[in-house]
PDB file of C-alpha atoms in Angstrom:
ATOM      1  CA  MET A  44      64.297 -48.552  55.670  1.00 61.00           C
ATOM      2  CA  ILE A  45      60.875 -46.955  56.089  1.00 62.00           C
ATOM      3  CA  GLU A  46      62.236 -44.842  58.952  1.00 66.00           C
ATOM      4  CA  GLY A  47      64.978 -43.563  56.657  1.00 61.00           C
ATOM      5  CA  ILE A  48      62.483 -42.576  53.973  1.00 65.00           C
ATOM      6  CA  ALA A  49      60.252 -40.820  56.502  1.00 63.00           C
ATOM      7  CA  MET A  50      63.262 -38.981  57.938  1.00 66.00           C
ATOM      8  CA  ALA A  51      64.395 -37.969  54.443  1.00 66.00           C
ATOM      9  CA  GLU A  52      60.907 -36.669  53.667  1.00 76.00           C
ATOM     10  CA  ASN A  53      60.901 -34.631  56.881  1.00 77.00           C
ATOM     11  CA  VAL A  54      64.301 -33.146  56.034  1.00 74.00           C
ATOM     12  CA  THR A  55      63.142 -32.371  52.495  1.00 87.00           C
ATOM     13  CA  ASN A  56      59.919 -30.806  53.771  1.00 88.00           C
ATOM     14  CA  ASP A  57      61.823 -28.777  56.356  1.00 90.00           C
ATOM     15  CA  LEU A  58      64.268 -27.512  53.719  1.00 93.00           C
ATOM     16  CA  LEU A  59      61.426 -26.696  51.370  1.00 93.00           C
ATOM     17  CA  LEU A  60      59.603 -24.841  54.134  1.00 95.00           C
ATOM     18  CA  GLU A  61      62.756 -22.843  54.940  1.00 96.00           C
ATOM     19  CA  HIS A  62      63.166 -21.870  51.288  1.00 97.00           C
ATOM     20  CA  LEU A  63      59.524 -20.856  51.048  1.00 97.00           C
ATOM     21  CA  LYS A  64      59.881 -18.714  54.167  1.00 98.00           C
ATOM     22  CA  ARG A  65      62.939 -16.985  52.679  1.00 98.00           C
ATOM     23  CA  ILE A  66      61.127 -16.418  49.400  1.00 98.00           C
ATOM     24  CA  GLN A  67      58.155 -14.951  51.284  1.00 98.00           C
ATOM     25  CA  ALA A  68      60.450 -12.663  53.288  1.00 98.00           C
ATOM     26  CA  THR A  69      62.136 -11.508  50.081  1.00 98.00           C
ATOM     27  CA  LEU A  70      58.771 -10.828  48.439  1.00 98.00           C
ATOM     28  CA  THR A  71      57.627  -8.862  51.469  1.00 98.00           C
ATOM     29  CA  ALA A  72      60.789  -6.746  51.365  1.00 98.00           C
ATOM     30  CA  LEU A  73      60.325  -6.146  47.632  1.00 98.00           C
ATOM     31  CA  GLN A  74      56.705  -5.095  48.148  1.00 98.00           C
ATOM     32  CA  GLU A  75      57.710  -2.667  50.878  1.00 98.00           C
ATOM     33  CA  GLY A  76      60.398  -1.220  48.626  1.00 98.00           C
ATOM     34  CA  GLN A  77      57.922  -0.900  45.781  1.00 98.00           C
ATOM     35  CA  ASN A  78      55.440   0.890  48.049  1.00 98.00           C
ATOM     36  CA  ASP A  79      58.197   3.293  49.106  1.00 98.00           C
ATOM     37  CA  LEU A  80      59.072   3.990  45.477  1.00 98.00           C
ATOM     38  CA  ARG A  81      55.417   4.604  44.631  1.00 98.00           C
ATOM     39  CA  GLU A  82      55.173   7.142  47.439  1.00 98.00           C
ATOM     40  CA  ARG A  83      58.329   8.895  46.223  1.00 98.00           C
ATOM     41  CA  VAL A  84      57.131   9.026  42.615  1.00 98.00           C
ATOM     42  CA  SER A  85      53.789  10.398  43.784  1.00 98.00           C
ATOM     43  CA  GLU A  86      55.574  13.088  45.813  1.00 98.00           C
ATOM     44  CA  LEU A  87      57.746  14.000  42.824  1.00 98.00           C
ATOM     45  CA  SER A  88      54.661  14.226  40.616  1.00 98.00           C
ATOM     46  CA  SER A  89      52.992  16.538  43.117  1.00 98.00           C
ATOM     47  CA  ARG A  90      56.062  18.749  43.342  1.00 97.00           C
ATOM     48  CA  THR A  91      56.413  18.890  39.570  1.00 98.00           C
ATOM     49  CA  ALA A  92      52.761  19.869  39.197  1.00 98.00           C
ATOM     50  CA  ALA A  93      53.207  22.574  41.831  1.00 97.00           C
ATOM     51  CA  GLN A  94      56.256  23.940  40.020  1.00 98.00           C
ATOM     52  CA  TRP A  95      54.374  24.011  36.728  1.00 97.00           C
ATOM     53  CA  GLY A  96      51.552  25.886  38.426  1.00 97.00           C
ATOM     54  CA  ALA A  97      53.995  28.404  39.885  1.00 98.00           C
ATOM     55  CA  GLU A  98      55.611  28.868  36.487  1.00 98.00           C
ATOM     56  CA  ALA A  99      52.214  29.399  34.856  1.00 98.00           C
ATOM     57  CA  ARG A 100      51.341  32.052  37.465  1.00 98.00           C
ATOM     58  CA  GLN A 101      54.667  33.798  36.853  1.00 98.00           C
ATOM     59  CA  ASP A 102      54.087  33.746  33.093  1.00 98.00           C
ATOM     60  CA  LEU A 103      50.622  35.234  33.582  1.00 98.00           C
ATOM     61  CA  ARG A 104      52.021  37.957  35.804  1.00 98.00           C
ATOM     62  CA  LEU A 105      54.767  38.763  33.292  1.00 98.00           C
ATOM     63  CA  ASP A 106      52.187  38.926  30.504  1.00 98.00           C
ATOM     64  CA  ARG A 107      50.118  41.388  32.540  1.00 98.00           C
ATOM     65  CA  LEU A 108      53.190  43.504  33.301  1.00 98.00           C
ATOM     66  CA  ASP A 109      54.131  43.477  29.624  1.00 97.00           C
ATOM     67  CA  ALA A 110      50.630  44.612  28.664  1.00 97.00           C
ATOM     68  CA  ARG A 111      50.774  47.414  31.242  1.00 97.00           C
ATOM     69  CA  LEU A 112      54.194  48.500  30.013  1.00 94.00           C
ATOM     70  CA  GLN A 113      52.958  48.591  26.425  1.00 93.00           C
ATOM     71  CA  ARG A 114      49.988  50.734  27.443  1.00 93.00           C
ATOM     72  CA  ILE A 115      52.273  53.132  29.336  1.00 92.00           C
ATOM     73  CA  GLU A 116      54.693  53.361  26.424  1.00 91.00           C
ATOM     74  CA  SER A 117      51.800  53.899  24.056  1.00 90.00           C
ATOM     75  CA  ARG A 118      50.385  56.726  26.187  1.00 91.00           C
ATOM     76  CA  LEU A 119      53.773  58.389  26.371  1.00 91.00           C
ATOM     77  CA  ASP A 120      54.318  57.916  22.630  1.00 87.00           C
ATOM     78  CA  LEU A 121      57.520  55.984  23.291  1.00 80.00           C
ATOM     79  CA  ILE A 122      56.762  53.343  20.688  1.00 72.00           C
ATOM     80  CA  GLY A 123      56.181  53.969  17.040  1.00 60.00           C
TER      81      GLY A 123
END
């Protein structure tokens, strides 16, 4: 009888250990996936910031061109 209980405890412990190993493997995979997503979001943030910077530079350049055009038109009396 005692042998049966000890054997049952070993089986239960072995099953529990297997489940814990699977849970740990799943958690590890989830953490790796989360790290990958963090890297991707960071890359997207960097690209978005770069695009905003490029757009701001283009706007500045257009504003300068507009100011130059207004000065030229003003000198040539093309605007009233």
